[in-house]
CSV table of C-alpha atoms in Angstrom, one decimal:
chain,number,residue,atom,x,y,z
A,1,MET,CA,11.7,-10.0,5.9
A,2,THR,CA,9.3,-8.0,8.4
A,3,THR,CA,6.0,-7.7,6.8
A,4,VAL,CA,4.1,-4.6,6.0
A,5,GLY,CA,0.2,-5.1,4.7
A,6,LEU,CA,-1.0,-1.5,3.5
A,7,VAL,CA,-5.0,-1.9,3.7
A,8,LEU,CA,-7.1,-0.6,1.0
A,9,TYR,CA,-11.0,-1.2,0.8
A,10,PRO,CA,-13.6,1.0,-1.7
A,11,GLN,CA,-13.5,4.9,-0.9
A,12,PHE,CA,-9.9,4.9,0.7
A,13,THR,CA,-8.3,8.5,1.1
A,14,ALA,CA,-4.8,7.8,-1.7
A,15,LEU,CA,-2.3,10.4,0.4
A,16,ASP,CA,-3.3,8.1,3.5
A,17,ILE,CA,-2.1,5.3,2.7
A,18,ILE,CA,0.9,6.3,-0.2
A,19,GLY,CA,2.6,8.4,3.1
A,20,PRO,CA,3.1,5.4,4.6
A,21,PHE,CA,4.0,3.5,1.9
A,22,GLN,CA,6.7,6.0,0.2
A,23,THR,CA,8.4,6.3,3.9
A,24,LEU,CA,8.5,2.2,4.6
A,25,VAL,CA,9.1,0.9,0.8
A,26,ASP,CA,12.7,1.7,0.1
A,27,VAL,CA,13.7,0.8,3.5
A,28,PRO,CA,16.0,-2.8,3.6
A,29,GLY,CA,14.4,-5.5,5.1
A,30,LEU,CA,10.5,-4.2,4.9
A,31,ASP,CA,8.4,-6.3,2.8
A,32,VAL,CA,5.7,-3.9,1.6
A,33,PHE,CA,2.6,-4.6,0.0
A,34,PHE,CA,-1.1,-3.4,-0.5
A,35,VAL,CA,-3.8,-5.8,1.0
A,36,ALA,CA,-7.6,-6.0,0.5
A,37,ALA,CA,-11.0,-7.8,0.9
A,38,GLU,CA,-9.8,-9.1,-2.8
A,39,LYS,CA,-7.3,-8.9,-4.6
A,40,GLY,CA,-7.5,-6.0,-8.0
A,41,LEU,CA,-7.9,-2.6,-8.0
A,42,ILE,CA,-9.4,-0.5,-5.4
A,43,VAL,CA,-11.0,3.2,-5.9
A,44,ASP,CA,-10.2,5.7,-3.9
A,45,HIS,CA,-12.9,7.9,-2.4
A,46,SER,CA,-12.7,10.4,-5.4
A,47,GLY,CA,-13.0,7.9,-7.8
A,48,LYS,CA,-10.0,8.9,-9.5
A,49,CYS,CA,-7.6,7.0,-8.4
A,50,SER,CA,-7.4,3.2,-8.8
A,51,LEU,CA,-4.9,1.7,-6.7
A,52,GLU,CA,-3.7,-2.6,-6.9
A,53,ALA,CA,-3.9,-5.0,-3.9
A,54,SER,CA,-1.3,-7.7,-4.2
A,55,ARG,CA,-2.9,-9.6,-1.5
A,56,SER,CA,-6.2,-10.3,-0.2
A,57,PHE,CA,-7.5,-10.2,3.7
A,58,ASP,CA,-8.2,-14.0,3.3
A,59,GLU,CA,-4.8,-15.2,2.1
A,60,THR,CA,-3.2,-12.7,5.0
A,61,ASP,CA,-2.8,-14.8,8.3
A,62,SER,CA,0.0,-12.5,9.8
A,63,LEU,CA,1.6,-9.3,9.5
A,64,ASP,CA,4.2,-7.3,11.6
A,65,ILE,CA,2.9,-4.0,10.5
A,66,VAL,CA,-0.7,-3.1,9.2
A,67,VAL,CA,-1.5,0.7,8.4
A,68,VAL,CA,-5.2,1.2,8.2
A,69,PRO,CA,-6.1,4.4,6.0
A,70,GLY,CA,-8.9,6.7,6.4
A,71,GLY,CA,-11.1,7.6,3.9
A,72,PHE,CA,-15.1,8.3,3.1
A,73,ALA,CA,-16.6,4.7,4.0
A,74,ASP,CA,-16.4,4.8,7.8
A,75,ARG,CA,-19.7,6.1,8.7
A,76,ASN,CA,-22.3,3.4,10.0
A,77,LEU,CA,-19.7,0.6,10.3
A,78,ASP,CA,-20.8,-2.4,11.9
A,79,ASN,CA,-19.1,-6.0,13.3
A,80,SER,CA,-19.4,-7.2,9.3
A,81,ASN,CA,-17.2,-4.9,8.3
A,82,GLU,CA,-14.4,-6.5,6.2
A,83,VAL,CA,-11.9,-4.1,7.3
A,84,VAL,CA,-12.9,-4.3,11.0
A,85,LYS,CA,-12.8,-8.1,10.7
A,86,PHE,CA,-9.2,-7.8,9.1
A,87,VAL,CA,-8.3,-5.4,12.1
A,88,LYS,CA,-9.5,-8.0,14.6
A,89,LYS,CA,-7.9,-11.0,13.2
A,90,ILE,CA,-4.5,-9.2,12.3
A,91,HIS,CA,-3.9,-6.8,15.5
A,92,PRO,CA,-3.1,-10.4,17.9
A,93,THR,CA,-0.3,-10.9,15.4
A,94,THR,CA,1.5,-7.5,14.8
A,95,THR,CA,4.1,-5.6,15.9
A,96,TRP,CA,2.6,-2.6,15.3
A,97,THR,CA,-1.1,-1.9,14.3
A,98,THR,CA,-1.7,1.9,12.8
A,99,SER,CA,-3.7,4.1,11.2
A,100,VAL,CA,-3.7,7.8,9.1
A,101,CYS,CA,-6.9,9.5,9.5
A,102,THR,CA,-10.4,8.0,9.8
A,103,GLY,CA,-8.2,4.5,9.8
A,104,SER,CA,-8.4,5.1,13.6
A,105,ILE,CA,-12.2,4.5,13.4
A,106,TYR,CA,-11.8,0.5,12.2
A,107,LEU,CA,-9.5,0.2,14.9
A,108,ALA,CA,-12.2,1.7,17.5
A,109,HIS,CA,-15.0,-0.6,16.1
A,110,ALA,CA,-12.4,-3.5,16.2
A,111,GLY,CA,-12.4,-3.1,19.9
A,112,ILE,CA,-8.5,-2.3,20.2
A,113,LEU,CA,-8.9,1.6,21.3
A,114,ASN,CA,-11.0,0.7,24.2
A,115,GLY,CA,-9.9,3.6,27.0
A,116,LEU,CA,-6.5,4.5,24.8
A,117,THR,CA,-5.3,8.3,24.0
A,118,ALA,CA,-5.6,8.2,19.9
A,119,THR,CA,-6.1,10.6,17.1
A,120,THR,CA,-8.5,10.4,13.8
A,121,HIS,CA,-9.0,13.2,11.4
A,122,TRP,CA,-10.0,16.3,13.3
A,123,ALA,CA,-13.1,16.1,11.5
A,124,SER,CA,-14.1,12.8,13.3
A,125,TYR,CA,-12.5,13.3,16.9
A,126,ASP,CA,-16.4,12.8,18.1
A,127,ARG,CA,-16.9,9.8,16.2
A,128,LEU,CA,-13.9,8.0,17.6
A,129,LYS,CA,-14.8,9.6,21.2
A,130,ALA,CA,-18.2,7.6,21.0
A,131,LEU,CA,-16.7,4.5,20.3
A,132,GLY,CA,-14.4,4.6,23.8
A,133,ALA,CA,-11.3,5.6,22.6
A,134,VAL,CA,-9.9,9.5,24.2
A,135,PRO,CA,-9.0,11.7,21.2
A,136,SER,CA,-6.2,13.8,21.5
A,137,GLU,CA,-5.0,16.6,18.7
A,138,GLN,CA,-1.6,15.1,18.7
A,139,ARG,CA,-0.3,14.4,14.9
A,140,VAL,CA,1.2,10.9,15.7
A,141,ILE,CA,0.2,8.9,19.0
A,142,LYS,CA,2.0,5.9,20.3
A,143,SER,CA,-0.3,3.9,22.7
A,144,GLY,CA,1.5,0.7,23.3
A,145,ARG,CA,1.9,-1.3,20.4
A,146,ILE,CA,-1.1,1.0,18.6
A,147,ILE,CA,0.3,4.2,16.5
A,148,THR,CA,-2.5,6.4,15.2
A,149,ALA,CA,-2.0,9.4,13.0
A,150,ALA,CA,-4.2,12.1,12.7
A,151,GLY,CA,-5.6,13.6,8.5
A,152,VAL,CA,-4.2,12.5,5.7
A,153,SER,CA,-0.8,14.2,5.3
A,154,SER,CA,-0.1,12.8,8.9
A,155,GLY,CA,0.9,9.4,6.8
A,156,ILE,CA,4.2,10.8,6.6
A,157,ASP,CA,4.9,12.0,9.6
A,158,MET,CA,3.6,8.4,11.3
A,159,GLY,CA,6.0,6.1,9.0
A,160,LEU,CA,9.2,8.4,9.5
A,161,GLU,CA,8.5,7.4,13.2
A,162,LEU,CA,7.7,3.8,12.8
A,163,VAL,CA,10.7,3.7,10.6
A,164,ALA,CA,12.6,5.3,13.7
A,165,VAL,CA,11.7,2.9,16.2
A,166,LEU,CA,12.5,-0.1,13.8
A,167,TYR,CA,15.7,0.9,12.5
A,168,GLY,CA,17.0,3.9,14.4
A,169,ASP,CA,17.0,7.5,13.8
A,170,GLU,CA,19.8,7.4,10.8
A,171,MET,CA,17.8,5.4,8.8
A,172,ALA,CA,14.4,7.5,9.3
A,173,LYS,CA,17.0,10.4,8.2
A,174,THR,CA,17.8,8.9,5.2
A,175,ILE,CA,14.6,8.2,4.2
A,176,GLN,CA,13.4,11.7,5.1
A,177,LEU,CA,16.2,13.2,2.7
A,178,ALA,CA,15.6,10.2,0.5
A,179,ILE,CA,12.2,11.9,0.0
A,180,GLU,CA,13.2,15.7,0.5
A,181,TYR,CA,11.0,15.7,3.5
A,182,ASP,CA,11.3,19.5,4.2
A,183,PRO,CA,7.9,20.8,4.3
A,184,GLN,CA,7.2,24.2,3.3
A,185,PRO,CA,3.2,24.7,3.0
A,186,PRO,CA,2.6,28.0,1.6
A,187,PHE,CA,-0.2,28.5,4.6
A,188,ASP,CA,-0.5,28.1,7.9
A,189,ALA,CA,-3.8,26.3,7.8
A,190,GLY,CA,-3.3,23.0,8.3
A,191,SER,CA,-4.6,21.9,11.9
A,192,PRO,CA,-8.4,23.3,13.3
A,193,SER,CA,-6.6,25.0,16.3
A,194,LYS,CA,-4.8,27.2,13.7
A,195,VAL,CA,-7.6,28.5,11.9
A,196,SER,CA,-10.7,30.7,13.0
A,197,PRO,CA,-14.2,28.6,14.3
A,198,GLU,CA,-15.9,30.0,11.6
A,199,PHE,CA,-13.2,28.4,8.7
A,200,LYS,CA,-13.0,25.4,10.5
A,201,SER,CA,-16.9,25.0,10.8
A,202,PHE,CA,-17.0,25.5,7.5
A,203,VAL,CA,-14.7,22.7,6.3
A,204,GLN,CA,-16.3,20.3,9.1
A,205,GLY,CA,-19.3,21.1,7.1
A,206,VAL,CA,-17.8,19.9,4.5
A,207,PHE,CA,-17.0,16.7,6.1
A,208,ASP,CA,-20.3,16.0,7.8
A,209,ASN,CA,-22.1,16.1,4.2
A,210,PRO,CA,-20.1,15.0,2.0
A,211,ASN,CA,-21.7,15.0,-1.5
A,212,ARG,CA,-20.6,12.2,-3.1
B,1,MET,CA,-13.7,21.7,-16.3
B,2,THR,CA,-10.2,22.5,-16.0
B,3,THR,CA,-8.4,19.7,-17.2
B,4,VAL,CA,-5.5,18.1,-15.1
B,5,GLY,CA,-3.2,15.6,-16.5
B,6,LEU,CA,-1.4,12.9,-13.8
B,7,VAL,CA,1.4,11.7,-16.0
B,8,LEU,CA,2.6,8.2,-14.8
B,9,TYR,CA,5.2,6.1,-16.5
B,10,PRO,CA,7.1,2.8,-15.4
B,11,GLN,CA,9.4,3.3,-12.0
B,12,PHE,CA,7.2,6.5,-11.4
B,13,THR,CA,7.3,7.4,-7.6
B,14,ALA,CA,4.1,6.8,-6.2
B,15,LEU,CA,3.9,9.9,-3.5
B,16,ASP,CA,5.4,12.9,-6.7
B,17,ILE,CA,2.7,12.0,-7.9
B,18,ILE,CA,-0.1,11.3,-5.4
B,19,GLY,CA,1.0,14.6,-3.4
B,20,PRO,CA,-0.1,16.7,-6.1
B,21,PHE,CA,-3.3,14.3,-6.5
B,22,GLN,CA,-4.7,14.8,-3.1
B,23,THR,CA,-4.4,18.9,-3.1
B,24,LEU,CA,-6.4,19.1,-6.5
B,25,VAL,CA,-9.1,16.1,-6.7
B,26,ASP,CA,-11.3,17.3,-4.2
B,27,VAL,CA,-11.3,20.7,-5.6
B,28,PRO,CA,-14.7,22.1,-7.3
B,29,GLY,CA,-14.0,22.6,-10.9
B,30,LEU,CA,-11.2,20.6,-11.5
B,31,ASP,CA,-11.4,17.2,-13.8
B,32,VAL,CA,-8.5,15.4,-12.5
B,33,PHE,CA,-7.0,12.2,-14.2
B,34,PHE,CA,-3.8,10.0,-14.5
B,35,VAL,CA,-2.6,9.8,-17.9
B,36,ALA,CA,0.2,7.4,-19.7
B,37,ALA,CA,1.5,6.2,-22.8
B,38,GLU,CA,-0.7,3.3,-22.9
B,39,LYS,CA,-4.0,3.4,-20.4
B,40,GLY,CA,-3.7,0.6,-17.6
B,41,LEU,CA,-2.0,-0.2,-14.7
B,42,ILE,CA,1.7,1.3,-14.3
B,43,VAL,CA,4.1,0.1,-11.7
B,44,ASP,CA,6.1,2.3,-9.6
B,45,HIS,CA,9.9,2.5,-8.8
B,46,SER,CA,9.8,0.2,-5.7
B,47,GLY,CA,7.3,-2.5,-7.9
B,48,LYS,CA,5.3,-2.6,-5.3
B,49,CYS,CA,2.8,0.3,-6.6
B,50,SER,CA,0.4,-0.2,-9.3
B,51,LEU,CA,-1.5,3.0,-10.5
B,52,GLU,CA,-4.3,3.0,-13.3
B,53,ALA,CA,-3.9,5.2,-15.8
B,54,SER,CA,-7.2,6.2,-17.5
B,55,ARG,CA,-6.0,7.9,-20.4
B,56,SER,CA,-3.2,7.6,-23.0
B,57,PHE,CA,-1.1,10.4,-24.5
B,58,ASP,CA,-2.4,9.4,-27.9
B,59,GLU,CA,-6.0,10.4,-26.7
B,60,THR,CA,-4.8,13.4,-24.7
B,61,ASP,CA,-4.2,16.5,-26.9
B,62,SER,CA,-4.7,19.4,-24.4
B,63,LEU,CA,-4.4,19.9,-20.8
B,64,ASP,CA,-5.1,23.0,-18.7
B,65,ILE,CA,-2.4,21.7,-16.0
B,66,VAL,CA,-0.1,19.3,-16.5
B,67,VAL,CA,2.1,17.2,-13.5
B,68,VAL,CA,5.2,15.2,-14.5
B,69,PRO,CA,6.1,13.1,-11.2
B,70,GLY,CA,9.9,11.7,-11.1
B,71,GLY,CA,11.1,8.3,-10.8
B,72,PHE,CA,13.6,6.3,-11.8
B,73,ALA,CA,13.5,6.2,-15.2
B,74,ASP,CA,15.1,9.6,-16.1
B,75,ARG,CA,18.8,8.8,-16.8
B,76,ASN,CA,19.7,8.3,-20.5
B,77,LEU,CA,16.4,9.7,-21.7
B,78,ASP,CA,16.7,10.9,-25.2
B,79,ASN,CA,13.9,12.7,-27.5
B,80,SER,CA,12.4,9.4,-28.4
B,81,ASN,CA,11.2,8.8,-24.8
B,82,GLU,CA,7.2,8.8,-24.3
B,83,VAL,CA,7.0,11.1,-21.8
B,84,VAL,CA,9.7,13.9,-23.1
B,85,LYS,CA,7.2,13.6,-26.5
B,86,PHE,CA,4.4,14.2,-24.4
B,87,VAL,CA,5.2,17.4,-22.9
B,88,LYS,CA,6.5,18.9,-26.3
B,89,LYS,CA,3.2,18.0,-27.3
B,90,ILE,CA,1.1,19.1,-24.6
B,91,HIS,CA,3.0,22.1,-23.1
B,92,PRO,CA,2.3,24.7,-25.7
B,93,THR,CA,-2.1,24.0,-24.9
B,94,THR,CA,-1.3,24.2,-21.1
B,95,THR,CA,-2.1,27.0,-18.7
B,96,TRP,CA,0.6,25.3,-15.8
B,97,THR,CA,3.0,23.0,-16.8
B,98,THR,CA,4.2,21.4,-13.6
B,99,SER,CA,6.6,18.7,-12.4
B,100,VAL,CA,7.7,17.0,-9.0
B,101,CYS,CA,11.5,15.7,-8.4
B,102,THR,CA,13.1,14.2,-11.4
B,103,GLY,CA,9.8,15.2,-13.3
B,104,SER,CA,11.9,18.5,-14.6
B,105,ILE,CA,14.3,16.2,-16.0
B,106,TYR,CA,11.7,15.2,-18.7
B,107,LEU,CA,10.6,19.0,-19.0
B,108,ALA,CA,14.3,20.0,-19.7
B,109,HIS,CA,14.5,17.2,-22.3
B,110,ALA,CA,11.5,18.6,-23.8
B,111,GLY,CA,13.6,21.9,-24.1
B,112,ILE,CA,11.4,23.7,-22.1
B,113,LEU,CA,13.4,25.0,-18.9
B,114,ASN,CA,16.1,26.3,-21.2
B,115,GLY,CA,17.8,29.3,-19.2
B,116,LEU,CA,15.1,28.9,-16.6
B,117,THR,CA,15.7,29.1,-12.8
B,118,ALA,CA,13.9,25.4,-11.5
B,119,THR,CA,14.4,22.6,-9.2
B,120,THR,CA,14.3,18.6,-8.8
B,121,HIS,CA,15.1,16.3,-6.7
B,122,TRP,CA,18.6,17.8,-4.6
B,123,ALA,CA,20.3,14.7,-5.8
B,124,SER,CA,19.5,15.9,-9.5
B,125,TYR,CA,20.9,19.5,-9.7
B,126,ASP,CA,23.9,18.5,-11.8
B,127,ARG,CA,21.8,16.7,-14.1
B,128,LEU,CA,19.5,19.5,-14.8
B,129,LYS,CA,21.6,21.7,-15.1
B,130,ALA,CA,23.6,19.9,-17.7
B,131,LEU,CA,20.5,19.9,-19.4
B,132,GLY,CA,20.2,23.8,-19.8
B,133,ALA,CA,18.2,24.7,-16.6
B,134,VAL,CA,19.2,27.1,-13.8
B,135,PRO,CA,18.9,25.0,-10.5
B,136,SER,CA,17.8,26.9,-7.4
B,137,GLU,CA,17.7,24.6,-3.8
B,138,GLN,CA,13.7,26.3,-3.3
B,139,ARG,CA,10.8,23.9,-2.5
B,140,VAL,CA,8.7,25.4,-5.3
B,141,ILE,CA,9.7,27.9,-8.5
B,142,LYS,CA,7.4,29.4,-10.7
B,143,SER,CA,9.0,30.5,-14.0
B,144,GLY,CA,6.6,32.0,-16.0
B,145,ARG,CA,3.8,29.3,-16.4
B,146,ILE,CA,5.9,26.6,-15.7
B,147,ILE,CA,6.1,25.3,-11.9
B,148,THR,CA,9.3,22.9,-10.9
B,149,ALA,CA,8.8,21.4,-7.4
B,150,ALA,CA,11.5,19.5,-5.4
B,151,GLY,CA,11.7,15.9,-4.4
B,152,VAL,CA,9.3,14.1,-3.9
B,153,SER,CA,7.4,15.2,-0.6
B,154,SER,CA,7.2,18.9,-2.2
B,155,GLY,CA,4.4,17.7,-4.7
B,156,ILE,CA,2.1,18.9,-1.6
B,157,ASP,CA,3.2,22.3,-1.2
B,158,MET,CA,3.5,22.8,-5.2
B,159,GLY,CA,-0.5,21.5,-5.2
B,160,LEU,CA,-1.3,24.1,-2.6
B,161,GLU,CA,0.0,26.5,-4.3
B,162,LEU,CA,-1.6,25.8,-7.6
B,163,VAL,CA,-5.0,25.7,-5.8
B,164,ALA,CA,-4.2,29.1,-4.4
B,165,VAL,CA,-3.3,30.3,-8.0
B,166,LEU,CA,-6.1,29.4,-9.8
B,167,TYR,CA,-9.0,29.8,-7.2
B,168,GLY,CA,-7.5,31.6,-4.1
B,169,ASP,CA,-6.2,31.2,-0.6
B,170,GLU,CA,-9.6,30.5,0.8
B,171,MET,CA,-10.2,27.3,-1.4
B,172,ALA,CA,-6.0,26.4,-0.7
B,173,LYS,CA,-6.4,26.9,2.9
B,174,THR,CA,-10.0,24.7,2.9
B,175,ILE,CA,-7.8,21.9,1.0
B,176,GLN,CA,-4.3,22.3,3.7
B,177,LEU,CA,-7.3,21.9,6.8
B,178,ALA,CA,-9.3,19.2,5.0
B,179,ILE,CA,-6.2,17.0,4.3
B,180,GLU,CA,-5.1,17.8,7.8
B,181,TYR,CA,-1.2,19.5,6.4
B,182,ASP,CA,0.4,20.5,9.7
B,183,PRO,CA,3.8,18.7,8.7
B,184,GLN,CA,5.4,17.8,12.1
B,185,PRO,CA,8.4,15.3,11.0
B,186,PRO,CA,10.3,13.9,13.6
B,187,PHE,CA,13.6,15.2,12.3
B,188,ASP,CA,14.8,18.1,10.8
B,189,ALA,CA,16.9,17.0,8.1
B,190,GLY,CA,14.6,17.1,5.0
B,191,SER,CA,16.9,18.8,2.7
B,192,PRO,CA,20.5,18.5,2.0
B,193,SER,CA,21.5,21.9,3.6
B,194,LYS,CA,20.5,20.3,6.9
B,195,VAL,CA,22.4,17.5,7.2
B,196,SER,CA,26.3,16.8,7.5
B,197,PRO,CA,28.4,16.9,4.3
B,198,GLU,CA,29.3,12.9,4.9
B,199,PHE,CA,25.4,12.4,5.5
B,200,LYS,CA,24.5,13.7,2.3
B,201,SER,CA,27.0,12.2,0.2
B,202,PHE,CA,26.3,8.8,1.6
B,203,VAL,CA,22.4,9.1,0.3
B,204,GLN,CA,23.8,10.9,-2.9
B,205,GLY,CA,25.4,7.7,-3.5
B,206,VAL,CA,22.3,5.9,-3.1
B,207,PHE,CA,20.8,7.6,-5.6
B,208,ASP,CA,24.1,7.4,-7.6
B,209,ASN,CA,23.8,3.6,-7.4
B,210,PRO,CA,20.3,2.4,-7.5
B,211,ASN,CA,20.4,-1.4,-7.2
B,212,ARG,CA,17.4,-1.5,-9.0
C-alpha cells in the first residue's frame, strides 16, 4: 500500500485537508490516515470541527505522500514548531510532499521551497516570498516532487492531479465523477484577480487581523 | 444567532458535510455545530475519518438550518432510522432544510420531498424517484424552503448559495474569495452527462455494489 499521511494540527482549516482526503481515500492501493503531533482529536481554526488523528508524528518515520493543510496557526512559526519538524523529518522519505493553502508556509519553514515556484492562500503570497519561495497565482504547482495548491478549496483539484499522476487519468476521472466534481459556483469571485482591488483589500484585511 | 445543525451518522461522506461547513462556519451570526444520534465521534464511509458531534438529536428540538449529508448508509432505510426521525422532527422548525448527495434520500424517507423537484448523487436518481421526488440533474435545487444539492462536492456550491440567500451576494463572495473557490478541475468528467455511457456505467456499478 502507498501511505498517505494527512497532517492535522490545532487551528487547521477543515476543507484544506478533507478535499484531498475525499479524492484519495477511496482509491484502491492508497492507505490514507490522519497524523498529528499527538493522536486524538484536533480542533480546527473555527473551534467547531474536531477530527481524529490516528497516528502521531513520532510513530511515523516514512510516508509515500504527505499533505499539509493551511489554517490559522502559521504566523510567527519557528523551527521548534512540531509540523515544521515533521516536514523536515518526513520529506526525505516521500515520493510527493504536498500542501494546500498556507500549508506551504510550513514547507517553506522546513527549508524545502527555497527558490522554488510555489503557491499558498492568495492573502499569504508575501509571507511565502519572505520565506524564500517564488509565489505564483496558479491553482496547483508541481516543482519536482513538491506540489503546492492555492487556498482552502484547491485541495480537491490538487488531489485529482495527484491521483492522475499516481494511477493515470482514468482513475482520476473515476474519482471526479464519483464525487460529482462539476463545480458551479454561484459567483465568479474565487480568485483575487477576479474581484475589485477594494473587495480584495477588504478580505485581505480579515486575514491580516483575524479576531480569533 | 442562527443555528446550523450539520448532521452526522455512521458512514457519512466527509466532503458532503465539510463543504457546507467551510462556507458557513466563519459567517458572522451563524452558530454551526455537528449533530448526531449520540454525541461523540462518528466514522465516515471509508472508516478513515472520524468527526465529532457536539450535540445529540434528542437535545436538539429546533434548528434554523439543517444540512443532511450523503454516504453509504441509505439503502434499505425505514422510518425507524434515526436520521429520518430527526428530519421529521426538525423540518417543521427550520427556515431551510437542506441536503447534499444522498442526504436527500433521508429527506425523501421523511416524506418532505413528495412531488418536489430535487437532486441527489447522480447514481441515486432512481432511488430518489422511487421515493416520490422528481429528480433533476441540477447542481443545487431550491424547492420552497428545501434545498437539495448533487453529489459530494456540490455542498460547496450549495453553501455559498445559502450564504447569499441569508446575508446577500457580497457576503457569499467574501466567503468564496476567503476559501479561494476558483475551481479548476484537471478533467471535465464531473457529471454523468460529460462522460461516455460506458464510463458512467462503470462508475455506477461501483456505487451499486460497494464492497464495504
